[in-house]
CSV table of C-alpha atoms in Angstrom, one decimal:
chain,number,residue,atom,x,y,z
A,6,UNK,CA,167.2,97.4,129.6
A,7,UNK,CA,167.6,96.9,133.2
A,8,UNK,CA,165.0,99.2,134.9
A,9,UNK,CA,162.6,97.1,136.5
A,10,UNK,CA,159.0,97.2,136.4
A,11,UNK,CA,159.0,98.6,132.8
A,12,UNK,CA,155.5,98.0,130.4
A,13,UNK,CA,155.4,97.8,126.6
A,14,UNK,CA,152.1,97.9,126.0
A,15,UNK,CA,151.1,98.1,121.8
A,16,UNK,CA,147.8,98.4,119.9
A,17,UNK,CA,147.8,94.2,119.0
A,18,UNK,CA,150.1,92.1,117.1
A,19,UNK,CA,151.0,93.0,113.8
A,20,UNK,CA,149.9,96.6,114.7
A,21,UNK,CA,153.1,97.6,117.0
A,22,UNK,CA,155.9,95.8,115.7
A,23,UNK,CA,159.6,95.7,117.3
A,24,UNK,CA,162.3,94.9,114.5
A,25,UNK,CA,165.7,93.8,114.5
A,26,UNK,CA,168.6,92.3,112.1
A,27,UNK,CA,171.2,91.3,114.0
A,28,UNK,CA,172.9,88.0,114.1
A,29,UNK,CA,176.1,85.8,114.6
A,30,UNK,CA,177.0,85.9,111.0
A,31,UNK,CA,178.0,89.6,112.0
A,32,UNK,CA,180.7,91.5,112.8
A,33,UNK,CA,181.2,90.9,117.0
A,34,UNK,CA,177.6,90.1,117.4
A,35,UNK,CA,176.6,87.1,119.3
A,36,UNK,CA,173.3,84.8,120.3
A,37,UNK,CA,173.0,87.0,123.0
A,38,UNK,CA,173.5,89.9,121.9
A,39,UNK,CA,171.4,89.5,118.7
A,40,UNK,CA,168.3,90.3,120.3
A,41,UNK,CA,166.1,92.8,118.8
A,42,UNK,CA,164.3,93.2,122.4
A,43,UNK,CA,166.1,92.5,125.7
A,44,UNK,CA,165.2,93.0,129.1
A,45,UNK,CA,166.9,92.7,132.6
A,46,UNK,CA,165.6,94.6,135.0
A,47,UNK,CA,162.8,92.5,137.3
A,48,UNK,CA,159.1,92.9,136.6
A,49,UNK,CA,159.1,93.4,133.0
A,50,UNK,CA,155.7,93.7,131.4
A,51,UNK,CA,155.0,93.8,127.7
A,52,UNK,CA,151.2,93.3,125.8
A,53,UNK,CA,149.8,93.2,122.3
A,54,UNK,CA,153.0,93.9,119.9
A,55,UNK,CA,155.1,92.0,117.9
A,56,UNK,CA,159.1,91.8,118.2
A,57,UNK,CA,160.6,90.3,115.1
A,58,UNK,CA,164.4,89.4,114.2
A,59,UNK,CA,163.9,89.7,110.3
A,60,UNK,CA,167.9,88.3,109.7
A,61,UNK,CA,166.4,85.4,107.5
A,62,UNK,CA,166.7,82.0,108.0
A,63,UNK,CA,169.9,81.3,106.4
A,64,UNK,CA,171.6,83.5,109.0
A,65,UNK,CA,171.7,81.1,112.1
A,66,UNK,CA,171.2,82.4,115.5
A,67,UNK,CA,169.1,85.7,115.3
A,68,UNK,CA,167.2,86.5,118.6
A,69,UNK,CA,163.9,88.4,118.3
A,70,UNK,CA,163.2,88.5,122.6
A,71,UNK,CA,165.6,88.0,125.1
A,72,UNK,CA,164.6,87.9,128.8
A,73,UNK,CA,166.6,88.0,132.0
A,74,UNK,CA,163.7,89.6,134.1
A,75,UNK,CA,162.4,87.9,137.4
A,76,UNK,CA,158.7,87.8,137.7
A,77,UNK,CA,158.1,88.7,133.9
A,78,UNK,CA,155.1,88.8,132.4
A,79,UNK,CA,154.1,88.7,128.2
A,80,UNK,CA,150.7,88.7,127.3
A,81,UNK,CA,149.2,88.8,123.8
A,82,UNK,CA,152.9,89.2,121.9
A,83,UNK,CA,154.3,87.7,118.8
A,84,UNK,CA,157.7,86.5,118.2
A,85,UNK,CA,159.2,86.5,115.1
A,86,UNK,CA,162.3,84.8,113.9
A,87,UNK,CA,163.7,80.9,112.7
A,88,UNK,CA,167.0,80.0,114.8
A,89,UNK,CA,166.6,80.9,118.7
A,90,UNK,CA,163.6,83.3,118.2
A,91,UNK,CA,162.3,83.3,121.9
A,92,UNK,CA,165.3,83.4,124.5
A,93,UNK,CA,164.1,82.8,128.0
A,94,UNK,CA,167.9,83.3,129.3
A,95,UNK,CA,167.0,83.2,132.8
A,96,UNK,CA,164.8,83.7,136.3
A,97,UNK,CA,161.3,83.2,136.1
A,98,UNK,CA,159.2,84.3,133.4
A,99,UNK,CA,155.5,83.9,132.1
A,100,UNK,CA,153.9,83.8,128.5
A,101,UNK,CA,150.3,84.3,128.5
A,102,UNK,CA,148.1,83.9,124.7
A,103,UNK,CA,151.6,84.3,122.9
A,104,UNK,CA,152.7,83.6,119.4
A,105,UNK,CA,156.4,82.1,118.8
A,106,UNK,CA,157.6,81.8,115.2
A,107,UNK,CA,160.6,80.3,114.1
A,108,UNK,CA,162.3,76.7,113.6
A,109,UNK,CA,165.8,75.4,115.0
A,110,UNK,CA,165.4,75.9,118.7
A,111,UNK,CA,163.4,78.6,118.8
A,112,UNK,CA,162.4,78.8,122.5
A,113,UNK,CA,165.6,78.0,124.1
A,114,UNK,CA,167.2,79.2,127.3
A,115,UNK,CA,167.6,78.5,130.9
A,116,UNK,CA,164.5,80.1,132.6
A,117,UNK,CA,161.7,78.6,134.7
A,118,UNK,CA,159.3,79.8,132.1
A,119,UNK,CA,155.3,79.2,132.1
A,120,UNK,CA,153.5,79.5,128.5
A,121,UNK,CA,149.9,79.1,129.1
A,122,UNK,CA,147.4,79.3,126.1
A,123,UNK,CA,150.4,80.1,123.3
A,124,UNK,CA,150.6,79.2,120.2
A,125,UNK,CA,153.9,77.8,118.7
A,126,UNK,CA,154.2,77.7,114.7
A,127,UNK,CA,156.9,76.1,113.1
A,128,UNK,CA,158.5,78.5,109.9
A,129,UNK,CA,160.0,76.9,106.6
A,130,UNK,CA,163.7,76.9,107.3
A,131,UNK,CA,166.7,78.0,104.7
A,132,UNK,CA,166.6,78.7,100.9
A,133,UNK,CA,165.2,75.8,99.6
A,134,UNK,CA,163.1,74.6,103.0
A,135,UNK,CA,161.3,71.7,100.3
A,136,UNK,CA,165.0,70.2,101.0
A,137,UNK,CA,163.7,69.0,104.0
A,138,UNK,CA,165.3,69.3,107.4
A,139,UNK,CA,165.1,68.2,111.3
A,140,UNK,CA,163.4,71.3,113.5
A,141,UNK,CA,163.4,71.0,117.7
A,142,UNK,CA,161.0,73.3,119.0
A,143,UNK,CA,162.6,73.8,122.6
A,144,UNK,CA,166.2,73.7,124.1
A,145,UNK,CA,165.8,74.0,126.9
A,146,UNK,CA,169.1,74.6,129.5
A,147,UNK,CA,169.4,73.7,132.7
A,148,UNK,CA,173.2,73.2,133.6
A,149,UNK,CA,172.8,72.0,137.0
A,150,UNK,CA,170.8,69.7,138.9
A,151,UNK,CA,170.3,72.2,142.0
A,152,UNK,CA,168.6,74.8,139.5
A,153,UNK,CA,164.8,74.8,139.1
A,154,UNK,CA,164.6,75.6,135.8
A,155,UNK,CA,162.7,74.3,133.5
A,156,UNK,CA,159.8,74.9,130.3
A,157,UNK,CA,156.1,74.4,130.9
A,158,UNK,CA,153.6,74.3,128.1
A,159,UNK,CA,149.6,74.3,129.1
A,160,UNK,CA,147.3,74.7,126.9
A,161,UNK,CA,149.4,75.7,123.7
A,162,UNK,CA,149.2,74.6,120.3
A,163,UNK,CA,152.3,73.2,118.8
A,164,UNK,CA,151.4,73.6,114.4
A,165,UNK,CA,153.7,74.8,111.6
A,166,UNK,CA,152.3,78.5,109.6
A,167,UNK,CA,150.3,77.9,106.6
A,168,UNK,CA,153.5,77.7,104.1
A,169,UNK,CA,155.2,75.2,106.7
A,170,UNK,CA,152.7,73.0,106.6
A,171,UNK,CA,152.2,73.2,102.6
A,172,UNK,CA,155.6,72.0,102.7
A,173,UNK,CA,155.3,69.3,105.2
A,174,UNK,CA,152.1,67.5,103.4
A,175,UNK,CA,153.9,67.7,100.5
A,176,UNK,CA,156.7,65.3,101.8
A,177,UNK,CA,156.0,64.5,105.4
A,178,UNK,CA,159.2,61.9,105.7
A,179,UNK,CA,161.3,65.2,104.8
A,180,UNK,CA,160.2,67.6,107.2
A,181,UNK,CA,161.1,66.2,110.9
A,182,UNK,CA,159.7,68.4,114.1
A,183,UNK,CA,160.4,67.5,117.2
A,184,UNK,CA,159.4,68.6,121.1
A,185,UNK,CA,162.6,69.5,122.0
A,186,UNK,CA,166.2,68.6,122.6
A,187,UNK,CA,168.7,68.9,125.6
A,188,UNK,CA,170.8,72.1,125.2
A,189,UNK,CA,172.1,71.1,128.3
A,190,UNK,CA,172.8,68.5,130.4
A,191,UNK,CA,169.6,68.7,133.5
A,192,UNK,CA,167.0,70.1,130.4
A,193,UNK,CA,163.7,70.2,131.7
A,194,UNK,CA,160.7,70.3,129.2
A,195,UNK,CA,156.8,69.7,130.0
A,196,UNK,CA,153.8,69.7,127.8
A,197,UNK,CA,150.3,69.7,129.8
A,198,UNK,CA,147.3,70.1,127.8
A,199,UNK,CA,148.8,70.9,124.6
A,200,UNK,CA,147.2,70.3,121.5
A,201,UNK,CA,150.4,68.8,119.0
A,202,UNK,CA,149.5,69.0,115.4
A,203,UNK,CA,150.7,65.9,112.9
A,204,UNK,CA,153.9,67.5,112.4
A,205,UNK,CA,155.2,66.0,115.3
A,206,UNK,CA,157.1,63.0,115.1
A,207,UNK,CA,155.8,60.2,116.8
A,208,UNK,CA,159.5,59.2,118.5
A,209,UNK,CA,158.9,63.0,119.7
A,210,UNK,CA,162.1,64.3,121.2
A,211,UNK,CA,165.6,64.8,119.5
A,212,UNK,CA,169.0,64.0,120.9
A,213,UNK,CA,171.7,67.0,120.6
A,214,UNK,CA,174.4,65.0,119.8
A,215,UNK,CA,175.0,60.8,121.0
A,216,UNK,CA,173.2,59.5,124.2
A,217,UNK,CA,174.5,63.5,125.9
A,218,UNK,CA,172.0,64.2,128.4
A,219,UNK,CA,169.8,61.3,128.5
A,220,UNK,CA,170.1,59.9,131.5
A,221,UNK,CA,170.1,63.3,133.2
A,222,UNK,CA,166.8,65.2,131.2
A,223,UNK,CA,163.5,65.4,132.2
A,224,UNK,CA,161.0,65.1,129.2
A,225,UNK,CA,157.4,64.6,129.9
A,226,UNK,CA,154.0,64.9,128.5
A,227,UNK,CA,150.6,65.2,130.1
A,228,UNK,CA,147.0,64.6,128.4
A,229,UNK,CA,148.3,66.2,125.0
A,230,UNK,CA,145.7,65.9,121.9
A,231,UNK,CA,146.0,65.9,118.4
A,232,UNK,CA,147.5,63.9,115.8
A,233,UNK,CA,151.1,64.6,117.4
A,234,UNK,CA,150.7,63.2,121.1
A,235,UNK,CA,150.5,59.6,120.4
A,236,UNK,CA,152.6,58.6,123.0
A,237,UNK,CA,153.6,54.7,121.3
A,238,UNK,CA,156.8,55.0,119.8
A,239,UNK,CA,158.3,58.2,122.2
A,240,UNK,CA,162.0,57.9,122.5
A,241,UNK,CA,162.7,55.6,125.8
A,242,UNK,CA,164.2,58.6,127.2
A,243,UNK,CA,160.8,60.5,127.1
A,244,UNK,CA,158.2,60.8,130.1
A,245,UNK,CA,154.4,59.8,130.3
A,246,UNK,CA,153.7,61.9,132.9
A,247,UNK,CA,151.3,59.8,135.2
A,248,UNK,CA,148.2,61.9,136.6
A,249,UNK,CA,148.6,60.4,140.2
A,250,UNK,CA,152.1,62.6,140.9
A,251,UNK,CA,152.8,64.4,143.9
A,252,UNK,CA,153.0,68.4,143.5
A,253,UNK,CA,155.6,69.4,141.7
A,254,UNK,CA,159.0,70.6,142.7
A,255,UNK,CA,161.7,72.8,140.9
A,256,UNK,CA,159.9,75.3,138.3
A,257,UNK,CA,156.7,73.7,138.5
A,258,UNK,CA,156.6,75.1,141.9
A,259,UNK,CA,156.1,78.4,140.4
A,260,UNK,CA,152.7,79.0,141.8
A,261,UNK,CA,150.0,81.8,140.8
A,262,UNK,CA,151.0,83.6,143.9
A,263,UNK,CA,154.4,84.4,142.0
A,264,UNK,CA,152.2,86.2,139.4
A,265,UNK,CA,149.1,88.4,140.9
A,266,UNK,CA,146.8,90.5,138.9
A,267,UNK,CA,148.9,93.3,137.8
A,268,UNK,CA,147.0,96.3,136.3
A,269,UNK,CA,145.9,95.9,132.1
A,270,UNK,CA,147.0,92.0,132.4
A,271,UNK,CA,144.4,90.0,132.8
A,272,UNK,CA,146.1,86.9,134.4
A,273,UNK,CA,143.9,83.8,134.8
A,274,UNK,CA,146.2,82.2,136.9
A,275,UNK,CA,143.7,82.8,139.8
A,276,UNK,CA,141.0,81.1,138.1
A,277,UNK,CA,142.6,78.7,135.3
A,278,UNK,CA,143.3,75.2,135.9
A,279,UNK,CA,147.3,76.2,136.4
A,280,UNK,CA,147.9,75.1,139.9
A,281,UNK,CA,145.5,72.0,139.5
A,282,UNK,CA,147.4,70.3,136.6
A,283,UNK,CA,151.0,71.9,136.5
A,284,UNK,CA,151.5,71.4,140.2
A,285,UNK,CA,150.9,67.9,140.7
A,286,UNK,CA,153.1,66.7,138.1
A,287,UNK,CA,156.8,66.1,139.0
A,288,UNK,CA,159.8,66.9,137.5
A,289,UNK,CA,162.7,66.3,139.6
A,290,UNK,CA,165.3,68.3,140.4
A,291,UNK,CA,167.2,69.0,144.1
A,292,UNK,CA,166.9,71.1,146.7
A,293,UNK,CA,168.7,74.5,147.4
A,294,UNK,CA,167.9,76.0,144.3
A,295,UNK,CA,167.0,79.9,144.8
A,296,UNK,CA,163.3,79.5,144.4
């Protein structure tokens, strides 16, 4: 879809509900162009629906959103899916009291993406998920140092659904969650405020394959609660984010000017605590980016 300005606006989640199938395992289909929903054109707006990619989890990549629209806004939506559910692809884009589903890299992509007040739930993966396996919540991917790209959570809740975490108390040293892992070589991931349930590891972020990307990522954290935000044994590569930074730069710079009041969305940016805590903290990038 690449008219801009569009709205899907539903009757709540679970009540309109977006489905899809399609995955790589098919016939000339690919990550991107699994997508049950995706938009291009700028100004996209949806509320209060769910989209779901129903392909299983045995089926690999199988996108239920895919985004490409500057100055996007989601409010009140559900994603549905297990690998690569959410796929913020690009441009800037903002998530407002949204719930993601899924398990391997399930909000992935190379946007400057905000996602204020969400709530992120981790889905038993495969046909026999009491197996055990290794989940990363984000890849994020930046492929360039000049880009200001990057994923901001404030205020979310990172937890697994109720079967997930049946699963996980059941054998805890089994089923492995982590924050994220670089997709790409300048990955930028932040969590502000976010509330990280037990099923985070403590080392808390996953490498994608050897040391790639280490020296070049940007990982922080930033007054997290919850069993999951102990900070003490974070993989050396990881960020404490310290509370006396200067403003931020790159896709923290994406200020609530970008996003005014815009009709049935209600918005808080105006009034939250959004420019307060994501603009003071840091994470570097270089100048001459398009934003």
């Amino acid at each position: 879809m690449r008219r801009r300005n569009v709205v899907f606006l539903g009757d709540g989640m679970g009540k309109t509900v977006i489905t899809g199938s399609a995955n790589v395992g098919q016939l000339g289909v690919t990550t991107y162009s699994s997508a049950t929903v995706g938009v291009a054109g700028d100004g996209f707006m949806a509320k209060d629906l769910t989209i779901q990619n129903t392909a299983g989890a045995d089926a690999h990549q199988a996108v239920a959103f895919r985004s490409d629209s500057d100055l996007s806004v989601i409010e009140n939506c559900e994603f549905i899916g297990n690998q690569d559910t959410l796929y913020a692809h690009s441009l800037r884009q903002f998530y407002k009291s949204c719930r993601i589903q899924g398990n391997v890299d399930f909000i992935f992509g190379n946007s400057a993406a905000i996602f204020q007040d969400c709530e992120i739930l981790v889905r038993p993966r495969q046909g026999r998920p009491e197996k055990g396996e290794n989940n990363a919540v984000t890849a994020q991917g930046r492929t360039d140092p000049a880009q200001s790209t990057g994923f901001v959570f404030q205020n979310c809740t990172v937890n697994g659904t109720e079967e997930y975490m049946a699963l996980y108390y059941s054998k805890p040293t089994a089923h492995i969650n982590y924050l994220g892992r670089p997709w790409k070589e300048y990955s930028r991931t932040v969590f502000i405020h976010t509330f990280l349930e037990a099923l985070i590891t403590p080392e808390g972020w996953m490498p994608w394959t050897g040391d790639f990307a280490l020296k070049t990522l940007y990982y922080g954290e930033f007054e997290n609660s919850g069993p999951g935000s102990n900070l003490s044994k974070r993989v050396p590569w990881s960020n404490q984010v310290p509370s006396e930074h200067e403003e931020g730069r790159g896709v923290m710079n994406m200020r609530r000017d970008h996003f005014s009041n815009r009709g049935i969305f209600s918005l808080p940016l105006r009034n939250s605590q959004y420019n307060e805590d994501v603009q003071r903290i840091q994470m570097p990038c270089c100048c001459g980016s398009r934003y």
